[in-house]
Coordinates of N, CA, C and O in Angstrom, one line a residue:
X6 N 161.4 126.3 147.1 CA 160.1 126.6 147.1 C 159.5 128.1 147.2 O 160.6 128.9 148.2
X7 N 158.7 129.3 147.3 CA 159.0 130.1 146.9 C 158.9 131.4 148.5 O 158.0 130.0 148.9
X8 N 159.5 132.1 148.6 CA 158.9 132.4 150.4 C 158.8 133.6 149.8 O 158.7 135.0 149.0
X9 N 157.4 133.7 150.1 CA 156.6 135.5 149.9 C 156.4 135.6 151.4 O 156.1 135.5 152.7
X10 N 156.8 137.2 151.7 CA 156.5 137.6 152.7 C 155.0 139.2 152.4 O 154.8 139.6 151.6
X11 N 154.4 138.4 153.3 CA 152.4 139.0 153.5 C 152.8 140.6 153.8 O 152.9 140.9 154.7
X12 N 152.7 141.5 153.1 CA 152.4 142.7 153.4 C 151.1 143.0 154.1 O 149.7 143.1 154.0
X13 N 151.9 144.4 155.2 CA 150.4 144.3 156.0 C 150.1 146.6 156.1 O 150.5 147.1 156.4
X14 N 149.0 146.0 156.1 CA 147.9 147.8 155.9 C 147.2 148.2 156.7 O 146.6 147.0 157.5
X15 N 147.3 149.6 157.6 CA 146.0 149.5 158.0 C 144.9 149.3 157.1 O 145.0 149.3 156.4
X16 N 144.1 148.7 157.7 CA 142.3 148.4 158.1 C 142.2 149.9 157.2 O 141.8 150.8 158.5
X17 N 141.3 150.1 156.1 CA 140.8 151.0 155.6 C 139.3 150.5 154.9 O 139.3 149.6 154.2
X18 N 138.4 151.8 155.2 CA 137.3 151.5 154.0 C 136.8 151.0 152.1 O 137.2 150.0 151.9
X19 N 138.3 152.0 152.4 CA 138.8 152.2 150.7 C 139.7 150.6 150.7 O 139.7 150.2 149.7
X20 N 140.2 150.3 151.7 CA 141.7 149.4 150.9 C 140.7 147.7 151.3 O 141.5 147.2 149.9
X21 N 139.6 148.1 152.0 CA 139.2 146.5 152.3 C 137.9 146.7 150.9 O 137.6 145.2 151.6
X22 N 137.9 147.5 150.4 CA 136.3 146.9 149.8 C 136.5 145.9 148.9 O 135.9 145.6 148.5
X23 N 137.9 145.1 148.1 CA 136.8 144.8 146.7 C 137.2 143.5 148.2 O 136.6 142.3 147.1
X24 N 137.7 143.0 149.9 CA 137.3 142.1 149.8 C 135.8 142.0 150.3 O 135.9 141.1 151.9
X25 N 135.3 142.9 151.1 CA 133.6 142.9 152.1 C 134.1 144.8 152.5 O 134.3 145.4 152.6
X26 N 133.1 144.7 153.5 CA 133.2 146.2 154.3 C 134.0 145.9 155.8 O 134.0 145.0 156.2
X27 N 134.4 147.0 155.9 CA 134.8 147.8 157.0 C 133.5 147.7 158.7 O 133.2 148.5 157.9
X28 N 133.7 147.2 159.4 CA 132.4 147.8 160.5 C 133.1 148.1 161.9 O 133.9 148.4 162.4
X29 N 132.6 149.5 161.7 CA 133.0 150.7 163.1 C 132.4 152.4 162.7 O 131.3 152.5 161.9
X30 N 132.1 152.6 163.9 CA 131.5 153.4 164.3 C 132.0 154.9 163.2 O 131.3 155.7 162.8
X31 N 133.0 155.0 163.4 CA 133.8 156.2 163.0 C 133.3 156.1 161.6 O 133.6 155.1 160.7
X32 N 133.0 157.3 161.2 CA 133.2 157.8 159.8 C 131.7 157.3 159.6 O 131.2 157.4 158.2
X33 N 130.9 156.5 160.1 CA 129.8 155.9 159.7 C 128.6 156.1 159.7 O 128.2 157.6 160.5
X34 N 127.0 156.6 158.5 CA 126.2 157.3 158.9 C 125.3 156.8 159.9 O 125.2 155.8 160.5
X35 N 124.8 158.2 160.6 CA 123.5 157.6 161.6 C 122.7 158.8 162.2 O 122.6 159.6 161.4
X36 N 121.4 157.9 162.9 CA 120.5 159.3 163.4 C 120.4 158.9 164.9 O 120.6 157.3 165.4
X37 N 119.6 159.8 165.7 CA 119.6 159.8 166.5 C 118.1 158.8 167.1 O 117.2 158.7 166.1
X38 N 118.3 158.1 167.4 CA 116.7 157.7 168.2 C 116.5 157.3 169.3 O 117.0 157.8 170.6
X39 N 115.5 156.4 170.5 CA 115.3 156.6 171.7 C 115.4 157.3 172.2 O 115.6 158.1 173.2
X40 N 114.4 158.5 171.9 CA 114.5 159.9 172.8 C 115.7 160.5 172.7 O 115.8 161.7 173.8
X41 N 116.3 160.6 171.9 CA 118.0 161.6 172.0 C 118.9 160.2 172.9 O 119.6 161.2 172.4
X42 N 118.3 159.7 173.5 CA 119.7 158.7 174.1 C 120.5 157.8 173.5 O 121.5 156.8 174.1
X43 N 120.3 157.8 172.3 CA 121.0 156.4 171.2 C 121.4 157.1 169.7 O 120.6 157.9 169.7
X44 N 122.3 157.0 169.5 CA 122.6 157.1 168.2 C 122.4 155.5 167.5 O 123.0 154.8 167.6
X45 N 121.8 155.7 166.2 CA 121.6 154.4 165.4 C 122.7 154.2 164.3 O 122.8 155.2 163.4
X46 N 123.8 153.4 164.3 CA 125.0 153.2 163.0 C 124.3 152.2 162.3 O 124.0 150.4 162.0
X47 N 123.2 151.9 160.8 CA 122.8 150.8 160.0 C 123.6 150.5 159.4 O 124.1 151.7 158.5
X48 N 123.2 149.7 158.5 CA 124.0 149.4 157.5 C 125.5 149.3 157.3 O 125.7 150.0 156.2
X49 N 126.0 148.7 157.8 CA 127.6 148.8 158.0 C 128.1 147.9 157.4 O 128.9 147.3 156.8
X50 N 127.4 147.0 157.0 CA 127.7 145.9 156.1 C 126.6 145.1 155.1 O 125.2 145.3 155.5
X51 N 126.5 144.7 153.8 CA 126.0 143.7 153.7 C 126.5 142.3 154.4 O 127.0 141.5 153.4
X52 N 125.2 141.9 154.4 CA 125.0 141.0 154.9 C 124.4 139.8 153.3 O 123.8 140.2 152.7
X53 N 125.1 138.3 153.3 CA 125.1 137.9 152.0 C 124.3 136.6 153.0 O 125.7 135.5 152.9
X54 N 123.4 135.6 153.2 CA 123.0 134.8 153.7 C 122.1 133.8 153.8 O 122.3 132.4 153.5
X55 N 121.6 133.6 152.7 CA 120.4 133.3 152.7 C 120.5 132.3 151.0 O 119.1 131.6 150.5
X56 N 121.7 131.8 150.7 CA 121.7 130.9 149.4 C 121.1 129.5 149.7 O 122.1 129.4 150.9
X57 N 120.4 128.9 149.1 CA 119.6 127.3 149.4 C 119.3 127.7 150.4 O 119.6 126.6 150.8
X58 N 118.8 127.9 150.8 CA 118.1 128.6 152.2 C 118.9 128.2 153.0 O 118.5 128.2 154.5
X59 N 119.6 128.9 153.0 CA 120.4 129.5 154.5 C 119.5 130.4 155.3 O 119.2 131.0 154.6
X60 N 120.5 130.6 156.1 CA 119.5 130.8 157.6 C 120.4 132.4 158.4 O 122.0 131.7 158.5
X61 N 120.9 133.3 159.0 CA 121.6 134.1 159.2 C 121.6 133.1 160.9 O 121.3 133.0 161.2
X62 N 123.0 133.4 161.0 CA 123.5 132.6 162.7 C 124.3 133.9 163.4 O 125.2 134.4 162.3
X63 N 123.9 133.6 164.2 CA 124.8 134.6 165.7 C 125.1 133.9 166.5 O 124.8 133.4 167.4
X64 N 126.7 133.5 166.4 CA 127.5 133.3 167.7 C 128.5 134.3 168.0 O 128.8 135.2 167.6
X65 N 129.5 133.6 168.3 CA 130.6 134.0 169.6 C 132.1 133.3 169.1 O 131.3 132.2 169.4
X66 N 132.9 133.3 168.5 CA 134.1 132.7 168.5 C 135.5 133.3 169.7 O 135.1 134.8 169.9
X67 N 135.8 132.7 170.1 CA 137.4 132.8 171.4 C 138.1 132.9 170.1 O 138.1 131.8 170.0
X68 N 139.1 133.7 170.0 CA 139.7 133.2 169.4 C 140.8 133.7 169.9 O 141.4 134.6 171.3
X69 N 142.4 132.4 170.1 CA 143.7 133.2 171.1 C 144.5 133.3 170.8 O 144.4 133.1 168.8
X70 N 145.5 134.4 170.9 CA 146.2 134.4 170.0 C 147.2 134.1 169.5 O 148.0 132.9 169.9
X71 N 147.4 134.2 167.8 CA 149.0 133.5 167.2 C 150.2 134.2 167.4 O 150.3 135.7 167.7
X72 N 151.1 133.8 168.1 CA 152.4 134.0 167.7 C 152.9 134.4 166.3 O 152.7 133.7 165.5
X73 N 154.0 135.9 166.3 CA 154.4 136.1 165.4 C 155.6 135.6 165.8 O 156.7 136.1 166.6
X74 N 156.9 135.8 164.6 CA 155.6 135.6 162.9 C 155.2 134.2 162.8 O 155.5 133.0 163.5
X75 N 154.1 134.4 161.7 CA 153.4 133.7 161.3 C 153.1 132.6 160.1 O 153.7 133.6 159.3
X76 N 153.3 131.7 160.3 CA 153.5 130.6 158.5 C 152.3 130.7 158.4 O 151.4 130.0 159.1
X77 N 151.7 131.1 157.2 CA 151.1 131.0 157.2 C 150.4 129.7 156.4 O 150.8 129.9 154.8
X78 N 149.6 128.6 156.9 CA 149.5 127.2 155.8 C 148.0 126.8 155.6 O 147.9 126.5 154.7
X79 N 147.2 127.8 156.0 CA 145.3 127.7 155.1 C 145.5 128.7 154.9 O 145.4 129.6 155.9
X80 N 143.8 128.5 153.5 CA 143.5 129.9 154.0 C 141.7 129.4 153.6 O 141.8 128.3 153.1
X81 N 140.6 130.0 153.4 CA 139.3 129.6 153.7 C 138.6 130.7 152.9 O 138.4 131.7 152.9
X82 N 136.9 129.7 152.5 CA 136.2 131.1 151.7 C 134.7 130.3 151.9 O 135.1 129.2 152.2
X83 N 134.3 131.0 151.9 CA 132.8 130.6 151.8 C 131.9 130.9 150.1 O 131.6 132.5 150.3
X84 N 131.8 130.2 149.4 CA 131.2 130.1 148.2 C 129.8 130.9 148.3 O 129.4 131.2 146.7
X85 N 129.0 130.7 149.8 CA 127.8 130.5 149.8 C 127.7 131.9 150.7 O 126.0 131.6 150.3
X86 N 127.9 132.6 151.0 CA 127.4 133.8 152.0 C 128.6 134.2 152.5 O 130.1 133.8 152.0
X87 N 128.7 135.5 153.2 CA 129.2 136.8 153.6 C 129.8 136.4 155.0 O 129.0 135.0 155.4
X88 N 131.0 136.4 155.6 CA 130.7 136.3 157.2 C 131.7 137.6 158.0 O 132.5 137.8 157.1
X89 N 130.4 137.3 158.8 CA 131.0 138.9 159.7 C 132.0 138.5 160.8 O 131.4 137.6 161.6
X90 N 132.9 139.3 161.1 CA 133.1 139.5 162.3 C 133.3 141.2 162.9 O 134.3 141.5 162.6
X91 N 133.1 140.8 164.5 CA 133.2 141.8 165.1 C 133.9 141.3 166.0 O 133.3 140.7 167.3
X92 N 135.0 142.7 167.2 CA 135.2 142.3 168.1 C 134.6 142.7 168.9 O 134.3 143.3 169.1
X93 N 134.4 141.8 170.5 CA 133.4 141.9 171.4 C 134.6 143.5 172.8 O 133.6 143.9 173.2
X94 N 135.9 143.2 172.0 CA 136.5 144.3 173.1 C 137.1 145.3 172.3 O 137.5 144.7 171.9
X95 N 137.4 146.2 172.3 CA 138.0 147.4 171.8 C 140.0 146.6 171.3 O 140.4 147.4 171.7
X96 N 139.7 145.6 170.8 CA 141.0 144.7 170.7 C 141.2 144.9 169.3 O 140.9 144.5 168.1
X97 N 142.6 145.4 168.4 CA 143.3 145.0 167.6 C 143.5 143.5 166.8 O 143.9 142.5 167.8
X98 N 143.2 143.8 165.9 CA 143.6 142.1 165.2 C 143.6 141.7 164.1 O 143.4 142.6 163.2
X99 N 143.9 140.8 163.1 CA 144.9 140.6 162.1 C 144.1 140.4 161.3 O 143.2 138.4 160.9
X100 N 144.1 140.6 159.8 CA 143.2 139.8 158.8 C 143.9 139.7 157.4 O 144.8 140.5 156.6
X101 N 144.0 138.4 157.2 CA 144.6 138.0 155.9 C 143.8 137.9 154.5 O 142.7 136.8 155.3
X102 N 143.9 138.1 153.4 CA 142.6 138.1 152.7 C 143.1 137.8 150.9 O 144.2 138.5 150.6
X103 N 142.9 137.7 150.2 CA 143.2 137.7 148.3 C 141.7 138.0 148.2 O 140.6 137.2 148.7
X104 N 142.0 137.8 146.6 CA 140.6 138.1 145.9 C 140.4 136.7 145.6 O 140.7 135.5 146.1
X105 N 138.7 136.6 145.6 CA 137.8 135.4 145.3 C 138.3 134.2 143.9 O 138.5 135.3 143.2
X106 N 138.6 133.5 143.3 CA 138.2 132.9 142.7 C 140.0 131.7 142.4 O 140.1 131.4 143.1
X107 N 139.4 130.8 141.5 CA 140.3 130.0 141.4 C 141.4 129.5 140.9 O 141.7 129.9 139.4
X108 N 142.7 129.2 141.2 CA 143.0 128.5 142.2 C 143.9 130.2 142.8 O 142.8 131.2 142.5
X109 N 143.7 129.6 144.8 CA 143.8 130.4 145.5 C 145.6 131.1 144.5 O 146.3 130.3 144.7
X110 N 145.4 132.0 144.8 CA 146.8 132.5 144.5 C 147.7 133.0 145.1 O 147.6 133.9 145.9
X111 N 148.8 132.8 146.1 CA 149.3 132.7 147.5 C 150.2 134.0 147.5 O 150.3 135.0 148.4
X112 N 150.7 134.6 145.9 CA 151.1 135.9 146.1 C 150.5 137.1 145.7 O 151.1 138.3 146.2
X113 N 149.4 136.7 145.5 CA 147.9 138.1 145.7 C 146.9 138.7 148.0 O 146.8 139.0 148.4
X114 N 148.0 136.7 148.6 CA 147.3 137.7 149.9 C 148.2 138.8 150.4 O 148.9 139.1 149.9
X115 N 147.4 139.4 151.5 CA 148.0 140.9 151.4 C 146.9 140.5 153.2 O 146.2 139.8 153.6
X116 N 147.5 141.5 154.0 CA 147.1 142.0 155.4 C 146.3 142.7 155.6 O 147.2 143.9 155.4
X117 N 145.8 142.9 157.1 CA 145.3 144.6 157.3 C 145.2 144.3 158.7 O 144.2 143.3 159.4
X118 N 145.6 145.2 159.9 CA 145.8 145.6 160.6 C 144.3 146.3 161.5 O 144.6 147.7 160.8
X119 N 143.3 145.9 162.4 CA 142.7 146.2 162.6 C 142.5 147.4 163.6 O 144.6 147.2 164.3
X120 N 142.9 148.2 163.8 CA 142.3 148.8 164.6 C 141.0 148.9 165.8 O 139.9 148.5 165.5
X121 N 141.4 148.7 166.9 CA 140.6 148.8 168.2 C 139.1 149.7 167.6 O 138.9 150.5 167.4
X122 N 138.5 148.6 167.9 CA 136.1 149.2 167.5 C 136.2 148.5 165.7 O 135.1 149.8 165.6
X123 N 137.0 148.3 165.1 CA 137.2 147.8 164.1 C 136.5 146.5 163.9 O 137.2 145.5 164.2
X124 N 135.9 146.2 162.5 CA 135.4 144.6 162.7 C 135.3 144.7 160.7 O 135.5 145.7 160.2
X125 N 135.1 143.7 160.4 CA 135.0 143.0 158.8 C 134.7 141.9 158.7 O 133.5 141.5 159.8
X126 N 132.8 142.4 157.6 CA 132.4 141.1 156.7 C 133.0 141.0 155.9 O 133.4 142.2 154.5
X127 N 133.7 139.8 155.3 CA 134.0 139.2 154.0 C 133.2 138.8 153.1 O 131.5 138.3 153.1
X128 N 133.1 139.4 151.4 CA 132.1 139.4 150.9 C 132.7 137.6 150.8 O 133.5 137.3 150.9
X129 N 130.9 136.8 149.8 CA 130.5 135.9 149.5 C 132.7 135.9 147.7 O 133.0 136.4 147.8
X130 N 132.8 134.1 148.7 CA 133.8 134.0 148.0 C 135.2 134.7 148.0 O 136.3 134.2 147.3
X131 N 135.8 135.5 148.8 CA 136.8 136.2 150.1 C 137.4 134.9 150.3 O 137.2 134.3 151.0
X132 N 138.9 134.7 150.1 CA 139.8 133.9 150.6 C 140.1 134.3 151.8 O 140.5 135.9 151.8
X133 N 140.2 134.3 153.0 CA 140.3 135.2 154.4 C 141.3 133.2 155.0 O 141.2 132.4 155.1
X134 N 142.1 133.9 156.1 CA 143.0 132.8 156.6 C 141.9 133.2 158.1 O 141.2 133.7 158.5
X135 N 141.7 132.0 158.7 CA 141.2 132.0 160.2 C 141.6 133.2 160.6 O 142.4 133.6 161.2
X136 N 140.4 134.1 162.0 CA 140.8 134.3 163.1 C 142.5 134.6 163.0 O 142.5 133.6 163.9
X137 N 142.7 135.7 163.5 CA 144.0 135.5 164.3 C 144.1 136.9 165.0 O 144.1 137.8 165.4
X138 N 143.9 136.6 166.8 CA 143.9 137.5 167.1 C 145.4 137.3 167.9 O 146.3 137.1 167.4
X139 N 145.5 138.8 168.2 CA 147.0 139.7 168.5 C 146.8 139.4 170.2 O 146.2 139.9 170.9
X140 N 148.0 139.1 170.7 CA 148.5 140.2 172.1 C 147.4 138.9 173.4 O 147.5 138.6 173.7
X141 N 146.2 138.5 172.6 CA 145.3 138.0 174.4 C 143.9 137.3 173.4 O 143.5 137.9 171.9
X142 N 143.3 136.5 174.6 CA 142.2 135.6 174.2 C 141.4 137.0 173.6 O 141.2 138.1 174.1
X143 N 140.7 136.7 172.4 CA 139.3 137.7 172.2 C 138.5 137.2 171.3 O 138.3 136.0 170.9
X144 N 137.4 137.5 171.4 CA 136.4 136.9 171.7 C 135.0 138.4 170.7 O 135.0 139.1 170.7
X145 N 134.8 136.8 169.7 CA 134.4 137.8 168.2 C 133.1 137.6 168.3 O 132.2 136.7 168.3
X146 N 132.2 139.0 167.5 CA 130.6 138.4 167.5 C 130.8 137.8 166.1 O 131.6 139.1 165.1
X147 N 130.3 136.8 165.4 CA 130.1 136.2 163.9 C 128.7 135.9 163.7 O 127.9 135.7 164.5
X148 N 128.6 136.8 162.6 CA 127.1 136.3 161.9 C 128.2 135.8 160.5 O 128.2 136.4 160.1
X149 N 127.2 134.6 160.2 CA 127.2 134.1 159.1 C 126.2 133.3 158.3 O 125.1 133.4 159.0
X150 N 126.4 131.7 157.8 CA 125.2 131.1 157.2 C 125.2 129.6 157.9 O 126.2 129.3 158.0
X151 N 124.1 129.7 158.4 CA 123.6 128.1 159.4 C 122.3 127.3 157.9 O 121.9 127.9 157.1
X152 N 123.2 126.4 157.4 CA 122.6 125.6 156.8 C 122.9 123.9 157.2 O 124.2 123.8 156.9
X153 N 122.2 123.0 156.5 CA 122.8 121.9 156.3 C 124.0 121.5 155.4 O 124.8 120.7 155.3
X154 N 124.1 122.7 154.1 CA 124.6 122.2 152.9 C 126.6 122.4 153.3 O 126.1 123.7 154.8
X155 N 127.2 122.3 153.3 CA 128.8 122.7 153.0 C 129.1 124.5 152.5 O 128.6 124.1 151.1
X156 N 129.6 125.2 153.4 CA 130.5 126.0 153.1 C 131.4 127.1 153.2 O 132.0 127.6 153.7
X157 N 132.8 126.0 153.4 CA 134.1 126.3 153.3 C 134.6 125.7 153.0 O 134.7 124.4 153.0
X158 N 135.2 126.6 151.9 CA 136.5 125.8 150.6 C 137.9 126.2 151.9 O 138.3 127.1 152.3
X159 N 138.6 125.4 152.0 CA 139.9 124.7 152.9 C 141.1 124.8 151.8 O 140.6 123.2 151.0
X160 N 142.6 125.5 151.9 CA 143.1 125.4 150.7 C 143.8 124.9 151.8 O 145.0 125.8 152.5
X161 N 145.3 124.4 151.3 CA 146.8 124.3 152.5 C 147.2 124.4 151.4 O 147.9 123.9 150.2
X162 N 148.7 125.4 151.8 CA 149.2 126.3 151.0 C 150.9 125.4 151.4 O 151.3 125.4 152.3
X163 N 150.8 124.9 150.2 CA 151.8 123.8 149.8 C 153.6 124.4 148.8 O 154.1 124.3 149.0
X164 N 153.1 125.2 147.9 CA 153.3 125.5 147.0 C 154.5 127.1 147.3 O 155.1 127.3 146.5
X165 N 154.4 127.6 148.6 CA 155.1 128.6 149.1 C 154.9 128.7 150.5 O 154.1 128.2 151.0
X166 N 156.0 129.4 150.8 CA 156.7 129.5 152.4 C 156.1 131.3 152.1 O 157.0 131.6 152.0
X167 N 154.3 132.1 153.2 CA 154.2 132.0 153.5 C 154.0 133.0 155.5 O 154.0 132.1 155.8
X168 N 155.0 134.0 155.3 CA 155.5 134.3 156.1 C 154.2 135.8 156.4 O 154.0 136.7 155.3
X169 N 153.9 136.4 158.0 CA 153.2 137.2 158.2 C 155.0 137.4 159.6 O 154.5 136.9 160.3
X170 N 155.0 138.2 159.1 CA 156.4 139.6 160.3 C 155.5 140.0 161.1 O 154.5 139.9 161.1
X171 N 156.6 140.9 162.3 CA 156.2 141.1 163.7 C 155.4 142.9 163.0 O 155.4 142.9 161.6
X172 N 154.1 142.5 163.3 CA 153.2 143.9 162.9 C 152.7 144.8 163.7 O 153.7 144.4 164.6

């Protein structure tokens, strides 16, 4: 069985572009609203939620911190929609992704460590690991697709040992 060490990179818009968008105030276009008392940062992510009668779903997920090193045993994707995660407190978290397509190739999994104040929007079909909170429990605002049909494919990773070391 092959042993794969997942490379971890800082989360930047350019590096994450093949997988979706980085949601952050820094370097985002904005304009003044509310008689000059507020700044509006708009169009930060391309939400893709309406396939086959889907509707936007806004919720909160509380993720518990995962111990490191982390053995990666599962990846998932949403073939009918995007999925957006924004931490509700300025906490970094870990993002593991792989390009869309069949089959998932474990050697293509890469990681990104966010900075406080960053969120992510996964594009439709992008393989990703479930939320990985670091150091403490973290609440995330989630915007995804709500519908009666199934929109989550999971793959159990048995063909290789995949690890994330200390980050």
